[in-house]
Amino acid sequence: MNIPGSTDIIILAGNSHPDLAQKIAGRLGIRVGNCSVIHAANRETLVDIGESVRGRDVYILQTGTKDVNNNIMELLVMAYACKTSCARKIVGVIPYLPYSKQSKMRKRGCIVSKLLAKMMCNSGLTHLITMDLHSKEVQGFFDIPVDNLRASPFLLQYIQESIPDYRNAVIVARNPGSAKKATSYAERLRLGIAVIHGEQKESESDMVDGRYSPPPAVSACRTMDVGLDIMPVLTAKEKPPINVVGDVGGRIAIMVDDMIDDVESFVMAAEVLKERGAYKIYVLATHGLLSSDAPRLLEDSAIDEVVVTNTVPHEVQKMQCHKIKTVDISVLLSEAIRRIHNKESMSYLFRNVTLED
């Protein structure tokens, strides 16, 4: 896949995923550019680009890992260094976009992914390549073009080639929110679907800061009375006990999601599926973050296999859990880079891909 005029292109990589950067550069027939990204004794990020980027198209590969804040700072400093060195284009190749789950306003927090988007744009990025955003609306936070690639063709191919008797499988949505993605997979594989409804989660208490405090009683010192005592009382939302909608008895259960990080809900869902008669359980996800003690929990669970792509490095987790399998998506990222560099259409990479993926 050699790129004509490859002297105009340079791939730089931070410390987050050097192996993926080498695979992408190898498929493009070029080498990873000379760039040193180190952390000083006081934890400041220092970047030294060892070759000229003036007038060249720079592709910076950096993904989100457990060291997420350093990953972000490395990307911003590298992009700004290229901007001030007169690079022609600066494209961020970020397979897993950090903070993409924080895309909605929650209580007294903020929309962090909007803040991150502004920081990336201001640092000098002119284009962004990412994969399977947790919320596709995050693309609207950026003032630059965003190509949100999909890993579903690779995961579907894995199901067809590596899961024996997959025709006897049922695609499972871990919660109603992922039912659209599960339906998309099921339709292309000509399989049935099941949905797990209800969760057993402890609700966090917010009583201490007064946000749920009742209206004050009428007193002489009140200067305004807006009639809060006549507001309707809303019934608290309660989720029902966990239940499976659909038949999984004597079938292979394949749970699909965009990422797998905290695995307690996956383990709990697998136990329910096992109780309902599923004889083999797979979990497929694009981003395998697998934080904290996730590998140990997966190893001891009823899940038979966890399939993730290499958007996030997880070699350490694979040594702790033999159930984790990896699907290589470097060919998709390298083809996206080639098409953008040659000013070709990206539509080919989205063939037979639905909005629900």
Coordinates of C-alpha atoms in Angstrom, one line a residue:
M1 CA 0.0 0.0 0.0
N2 CA 2.8 2.4 -0.7
I3 CA 1.8 6.0 -1.0
P4 CA 3.0 8.0 -4.0
G5 CA 4.9 11.1 -3.0
S6 CA 5.5 9.6 0.5
T7 CA 8.1 12.3 1.2
D8 CA 5.2 14.7 1.8
I9 CA 3.8 12.5 4.6
I10 CA 5.1 11.7 8.1
I11 CA 3.7 9.6 10.9
L12 CA 4.5 10.6 14.4
A13 CA 3.6 8.5 17.5
G14 CA 3.2 9.3 21.1
N15 CA 3.9 6.8 23.9
S16 CA 0.3 5.4 24.0
H17 CA 0.5 2.7 21.3
P18 CA 3.9 2.4 19.4
D19 CA 3.1 -1.1 18.2
L20 CA 0.0 0.1 16.3
A21 CA 2.0 3.0 14.8
Q22 CA 4.6 0.6 13.5
K23 CA 1.9 -1.6 11.9
I24 CA 0.2 1.3 10.2
A25 CA 3.5 2.7 8.9
G26 CA 4.5 -0.7 7.6
R27 CA 1.3 -1.1 5.7
L28 CA 1.8 2.3 4.1
G29 CA 5.4 1.5 3.2
I30 CA 6.9 4.3 5.2
R31 CA 8.6 4.6 8.6
V32 CA 7.5 6.2 11.8
G33 CA 9.0 9.7 12.1
N34 CA 11.7 10.6 14.5
C35 CA 10.0 12.1 17.5
S36 CA 11.0 12.0 21.2
V37 CA 8.2 12.4 23.8
I38 CA 9.4 12.3 27.3
H39 CA 8.3 13.3 30.8
A40 CA 10.5 15.5 32.9
A41 CA 11.1 14.9 36.6
N42 CA 8.3 17.3 37.4
R43 CA 6.0 15.3 35.0
E44 CA 6.0 18.0 32.3
T45 CA 5.7 16.7 28.8
L46 CA 8.7 17.4 26.5
V47 CA 8.5 16.9 22.7
D48 CA 11.4 17.0 20.3
I49 CA 10.6 16.3 16.6
G50 CA 13.8 15.0 15.0
E51 CA 13.1 15.9 11.4
S52 CA 11.5 18.7 9.4
V53 CA 7.7 18.8 9.1
R54 CA 7.5 22.1 7.2
G55 CA 5.0 21.8 4.4
R56 CA 4.3 18.1 5.1
D57 CA 1.2 16.2 6.1
V58 CA 1.6 15.0 9.6
Y59 CA -0.4 12.1 11.1
I60 CA -0.1 11.9 14.9
L61 CA -1.1 8.5 16.3
Q62 CA -2.2 8.6 19.9
T63 CA -4.9 6.6 21.6
G64 CA -6.5 6.7 25.0
T65 CA -5.0 4.3 27.6
K66 CA -5.1 4.0 31.4
D67 CA -2.6 6.9 31.4
V68 CA -5.2 9.0 29.7
N69 CA -4.2 12.5 30.8
N70 CA -0.6 12.1 29.8
N71 CA -1.9 10.7 26.4
I72 CA -3.9 13.9 25.9
M73 CA -1.1 16.2 26.8
E74 CA 1.4 14.4 24.6
L75 CA -1.0 14.8 21.7
L76 CA -1.6 18.5 22.3
V77 CA 2.0 19.3 22.6
M78 CA 3.0 17.3 19.5
A79 CA 0.2 19.0 17.5
Y80 CA 1.2 22.4 18.6
A81 CA 4.9 21.7 17.9
C82 CA 3.9 20.7 14.3
K83 CA 1.7 23.8 14.0
T84 CA 4.5 26.2 15.0
S85 CA 6.8 24.3 12.6
C86 CA 4.6 25.1 9.6
A87 CA 3.2 21.7 8.9
R88 CA 0.7 21.7 6.0
K89 CA -1.9 19.4 7.6
I90 CA -2.0 17.9 11.1
V91 CA -4.2 14.9 11.4
G92 CA -4.9 13.2 14.7
V93 CA -5.3 9.5 14.4
I94 CA -7.0 8.6 17.7
P95 CA -8.5 5.1 17.6
Y96 CA -10.0 5.5 21.0
L97 CA -11.0 9.1 21.8
P98 CA -10.5 9.7 25.6
Y99 CA -13.4 11.2 27.6
S100 CA -15.9 10.3 24.8
K101 CA -18.2 8.8 27.5
Q102 CA -18.5 12.2 29.1
S103 CA -20.5 13.7 26.3
K104 CA -23.6 14.6 28.3
M105 CA -24.3 17.0 31.1
R106 CA -24.6 15.2 34.4
K107 CA -25.7 16.9 37.6
R108 CA -23.1 19.6 38.5
G109 CA -20.4 18.4 36.1
C110 CA -19.7 19.5 32.6
I111 CA -19.4 18.1 29.1
V112 CA -15.7 17.1 29.2
S113 CA -15.6 15.8 25.6
K114 CA -16.6 19.3 24.4
L115 CA -13.7 20.8 26.3
L116 CA -11.3 18.2 24.9
A117 CA -12.5 19.0 21.4
K118 CA -11.8 22.7 21.8
M119 CA -8.3 21.9 23.1
M120 CA -7.5 19.7 20.2
C121 CA -8.7 22.2 17.6
N122 CA -6.8 25.0 19.3
S123 CA -3.6 22.9 19.4
G124 CA -3.5 22.8 15.6
L125 CA -5.2 19.6 14.5
T126 CA -6.9 20.1 11.1
H127 CA -8.5 16.7 10.8
L128 CA -9.4 13.7 13.1
I129 CA -9.6 10.0 12.5
T130 CA -11.2 8.0 15.3
M131 CA -13.1 4.8 15.7
D132 CA -16.5 3.8 17.2
L133 CA -17.2 6.9 19.3
H134 CA -19.2 6.1 22.3
S135 CA -21.7 8.8 21.3
K136 CA -21.6 9.8 17.6
E137 CA -22.8 13.3 18.4
V138 CA -19.3 14.0 19.8
Q139 CA -18.3 14.7 16.2
G140 CA -20.3 17.9 16.4
F141 CA -18.1 19.3 19.2
F142 CA -15.2 19.6 16.8
D143 CA -14.7 22.5 14.4
I144 CA -12.6 20.2 12.1
P145 CA -13.6 17.2 10.0
V146 CA -14.0 14.0 12.0
D147 CA -13.9 10.5 10.4
N148 CA -15.5 8.1 12.8
L149 CA -14.5 4.7 11.4
R150 CA -16.3 1.4 12.3
A151 CA -14.8 -1.8 13.5
S152 CA -18.0 -3.8 13.0
P153 CA -16.9 -5.5 9.7
F154 CA -13.8 -6.9 11.4
L155 CA -15.9 -8.2 14.4
L156 CA -18.5 -9.7 12.1
Q157 CA -15.8 -11.4 10.1
Y158 CA -14.4 -12.8 13.4
I159 CA -17.8 -14.2 14.3
Q160 CA -18.2 -15.9 10.9
E161 CA -14.6 -17.3 10.8
S162 CA -13.7 -18.0 14.4
I163 CA -16.9 -19.0 16.2
P164 CA -17.8 -22.6 15.4
D165 CA -21.5 -23.1 14.7
Y166 CA -22.2 -19.3 14.9
R167 CA -25.5 -20.0 13.1
N168 CA -26.8 -21.3 16.4
A169 CA -26.0 -18.0 18.1
V170 CA -28.1 -15.1 19.3
I171 CA -26.8 -11.5 19.5
V172 CA -27.3 -10.1 23.0
A173 CA -27.7 -6.4 24.0
R174 CA -26.3 -6.0 27.5
N175 CA -28.8 -3.2 28.1
P176 CA -31.6 -1.6 26.1
G177 CA -29.3 1.2 25.1
S178 CA -27.1 -1.1 23.0
A179 CA -30.1 -2.8 21.4
K180 CA -29.7 -0.9 18.1
K181 CA -26.1 -2.0 17.8
A182 CA -27.1 -5.6 18.6
T183 CA -29.9 -5.4 16.0
S184 CA -27.5 -4.2 13.4
Y185 CA -25.2 -7.1 14.0
A186 CA -28.0 -9.6 14.1
E187 CA -29.5 -8.4 10.8
R188 CA -26.2 -8.8 8.9
L189 CA -25.6 -12.2 10.4
R190 CA -29.2 -13.4 9.9
L191 CA -29.4 -14.2 13.6
G192 CA -31.9 -13.6 16.5
I193 CA -31.5 -11.0 19.2
A194 CA -32.0 -10.9 23.0
V195 CA -32.0 -7.9 25.3
I196 CA -31.0 -7.9 29.0
H197 CA -33.3 -5.6 30.8
G198 CA -32.9 -4.3 34.4
E199 CA -29.7 -3.7 36.4
Q200 CA -28.8 -4.2 40.0
K201 CA -26.8 -1.1 40.7
E202 CA -26.7 0.9 44.0
S203 CA -27.8 4.4 43.4
E204 CA -25.5 7.1 44.7
S205 CA -26.8 9.3 47.5
D206 CA -27.1 13.0 46.8
M207 CA -28.9 14.0 50.0
V208 CA -25.8 15.5 51.7
D209 CA -25.5 18.5 49.4
G210 CA -29.1 19.5 49.5
R211 CA -30.0 19.1 45.9
Y212 CA -33.0 17.0 46.8
S213 CA -34.0 18.9 49.9
P214 CA -37.7 19.7 50.2
P215 CA -39.1 23.2 49.9
P216 CA -38.7 25.2 53.1
A217 CA -41.7 25.6 55.3
V218 CA -43.7 28.9 55.2
S219 CA -42.2 31.3 57.7
A220 CA -42.3 35.0 58.4
C221 CA -38.8 35.6 57.2
R222 CA -39.5 34.5 53.6
T223 CA -39.7 37.4 51.2
M224 CA -41.0 35.3 48.2
D225 CA -43.4 32.4 48.1
V226 CA -43.4 30.8 44.6
G227 CA -45.7 27.9 45.7
L228 CA -43.2 25.1 45.7
D229 CA -45.5 23.1 48.0
I230 CA -48.0 22.6 45.2
M231 CA -45.4 21.1 42.7
P232 CA -46.2 17.5 41.7
V233 CA -44.1 14.8 43.4
L234 CA -42.3 12.7 40.8
T235 CA -42.0 9.0 41.4
A236 CA -38.4 7.9 41.7
K237 CA -37.0 5.8 38.8
E238 CA -36.4 2.2 39.8
K239 CA -35.0 -0.5 37.5
P240 CA -36.6 -3.9 37.6
P241 CA -34.7 -7.1 38.5
I242 CA -32.4 -8.2 35.7
N243 CA -34.2 -10.2 33.1
V244 CA -33.6 -11.6 29.5
V245 CA -36.0 -10.7 26.8
G246 CA -35.5 -13.4 24.1
D247 CA -34.6 -17.1 24.0
V248 CA -31.0 -18.0 24.6
G249 CA -31.6 -21.6 25.7
G250 CA -29.2 -24.0 24.0
R251 CA -27.7 -21.2 22.0
I252 CA -24.4 -19.3 21.8
A253 CA -24.8 -15.9 23.3
I254 CA -22.7 -13.1 21.7
M255 CA -22.8 -9.8 23.6
V256 CA -21.7 -6.7 21.5
D257 CA -20.7 -3.3 22.7
D258 CA -18.5 -0.4 21.8
M259 CA -16.1 -0.7 24.7
I260 CA -15.4 -3.0 27.7
D261 CA -13.9 -1.3 30.7
D262 CA -15.5 -2.1 34.0
V263 CA -16.6 -5.7 33.5
E264 CA -18.9 -6.2 36.4
S265 CA -22.0 -5.7 34.3
F266 CA -20.7 -8.0 31.6
V267 CA -20.0 -10.7 34.3
M268 CA -23.4 -10.3 35.8
A269 CA -25.1 -10.5 32.4
A270 CA -23.1 -13.7 31.6
E271 CA -24.3 -15.3 34.8
V272 CA -27.9 -14.6 33.8
L273 CA -27.4 -15.9 30.3
K274 CA -25.8 -19.1 31.7
E275 CA -28.8 -19.5 34.0
R276 CA -31.1 -19.1 31.0
G277 CA -29.4 -22.0 29.1
A278 CA -26.7 -20.3 26.9
Y279 CA -23.9 -22.9 26.6
K280 CA -21.2 -20.5 25.4
I281 CA -20.8 -16.8 25.9
Y282 CA -18.8 -14.3 23.9
V283 CA -18.2 -10.6 24.4
L284 CA -17.2 -8.5 21.4
A285 CA -16.2 -4.8 21.7
T286 CA -14.1 -2.3 19.8
H287 CA -12.2 -0.8 22.6
G288 CA -10.7 -3.2 25.3
L289 CA -9.8 -0.8 28.1
L290 CA -10.1 -3.5 30.7
S291 CA -9.2 -1.3 33.7
S292 CA -8.1 -2.3 37.2
D293 CA -9.0 -5.9 38.0
A294 CA -11.0 -6.6 34.9
P295 CA -8.8 -9.4 33.6
R296 CA -9.1 -11.4 36.8
L297 CA -12.9 -10.9 36.9
L298 CA -13.1 -12.1 33.3
E299 CA -10.9 -15.1 34.0
D300 CA -13.2 -16.2 36.8
S301 CA -16.5 -15.5 35.0
A302 CA -18.8 -17.5 32.9
I303 CA -17.6 -15.7 29.8
D304 CA -15.8 -18.0 27.4
E305 CA -14.1 -15.4 25.2
V306 CA -13.6 -11.7 25.0
V307 CA -12.8 -10.3 21.6
V308 CA -11.5 -6.7 21.2
T309 CA -9.6 -4.8 18.6
N310 CA -6.1 -3.3 19.1
T311 CA -7.3 0.3 19.2
V312 CA -6.0 0.2 22.8
P313 CA -2.9 -1.7 23.9
H314 CA -3.8 -4.7 26.2
E315 CA -0.9 -7.0 26.1
V316 CA -0.6 -7.0 30.0
Q317 CA -4.3 -7.8 30.3
K318 CA -3.9 -10.7 27.9
M319 CA -1.2 -12.2 30.1
Q320 CA -3.5 -12.1 33.0
C321 CA -6.5 -13.5 31.2
H322 CA -6.2 -16.1 28.4
K323 CA -9.8 -15.5 27.3
I324 CA -8.9 -12.1 25.6
K325 CA -8.5 -12.3 21.8
T326 CA -7.3 -9.4 19.6
V327 CA -8.5 -8.3 16.1
D328 CA -6.1 -6.2 14.2
I329 CA -7.6 -3.0 12.6
S330 CA -4.4 -1.4 11.5
V331 CA -5.4 -2.0 7.8
L332 CA -8.5 0.2 8.2
L333 CA -6.5 3.1 9.8
S334 CA -3.8 2.9 7.2
E335 CA -6.3 2.9 4.3
A336 CA -8.0 5.9 5.9
I337 CA -4.7 7.7 6.0
R338 CA -3.9 6.8 2.4
R339 CA -7.2 8.0 1.2
I340 CA -7.1 11.3 3.1
H341 CA -3.5 11.9 1.8
N342 CA -4.5 11.2 -1.8
K343 CA -7.7 13.2 -1.5
E344 CA -9.9 10.2 -2.3
S345 CA -13.4 9.5 -1.1
M346 CA -13.8 7.8 2.3
S347 CA -17.2 6.3 1.4
Y348 CA -15.6 2.9 0.5
L349 CA -14.7 2.4 4.2
F350 CA -18.3 2.8 5.2
R351 CA -19.8 0.2 2.9
N352 CA -22.6 -1.8 4.5
V353 CA -22.0 0.1 7.8
T354 CA -25.1 1.4 9.5
L355 CA -25.5 4.4 11.8
E356 CA -26.2 2.0 14.7
D357 CA -22.8 0.4 14.5

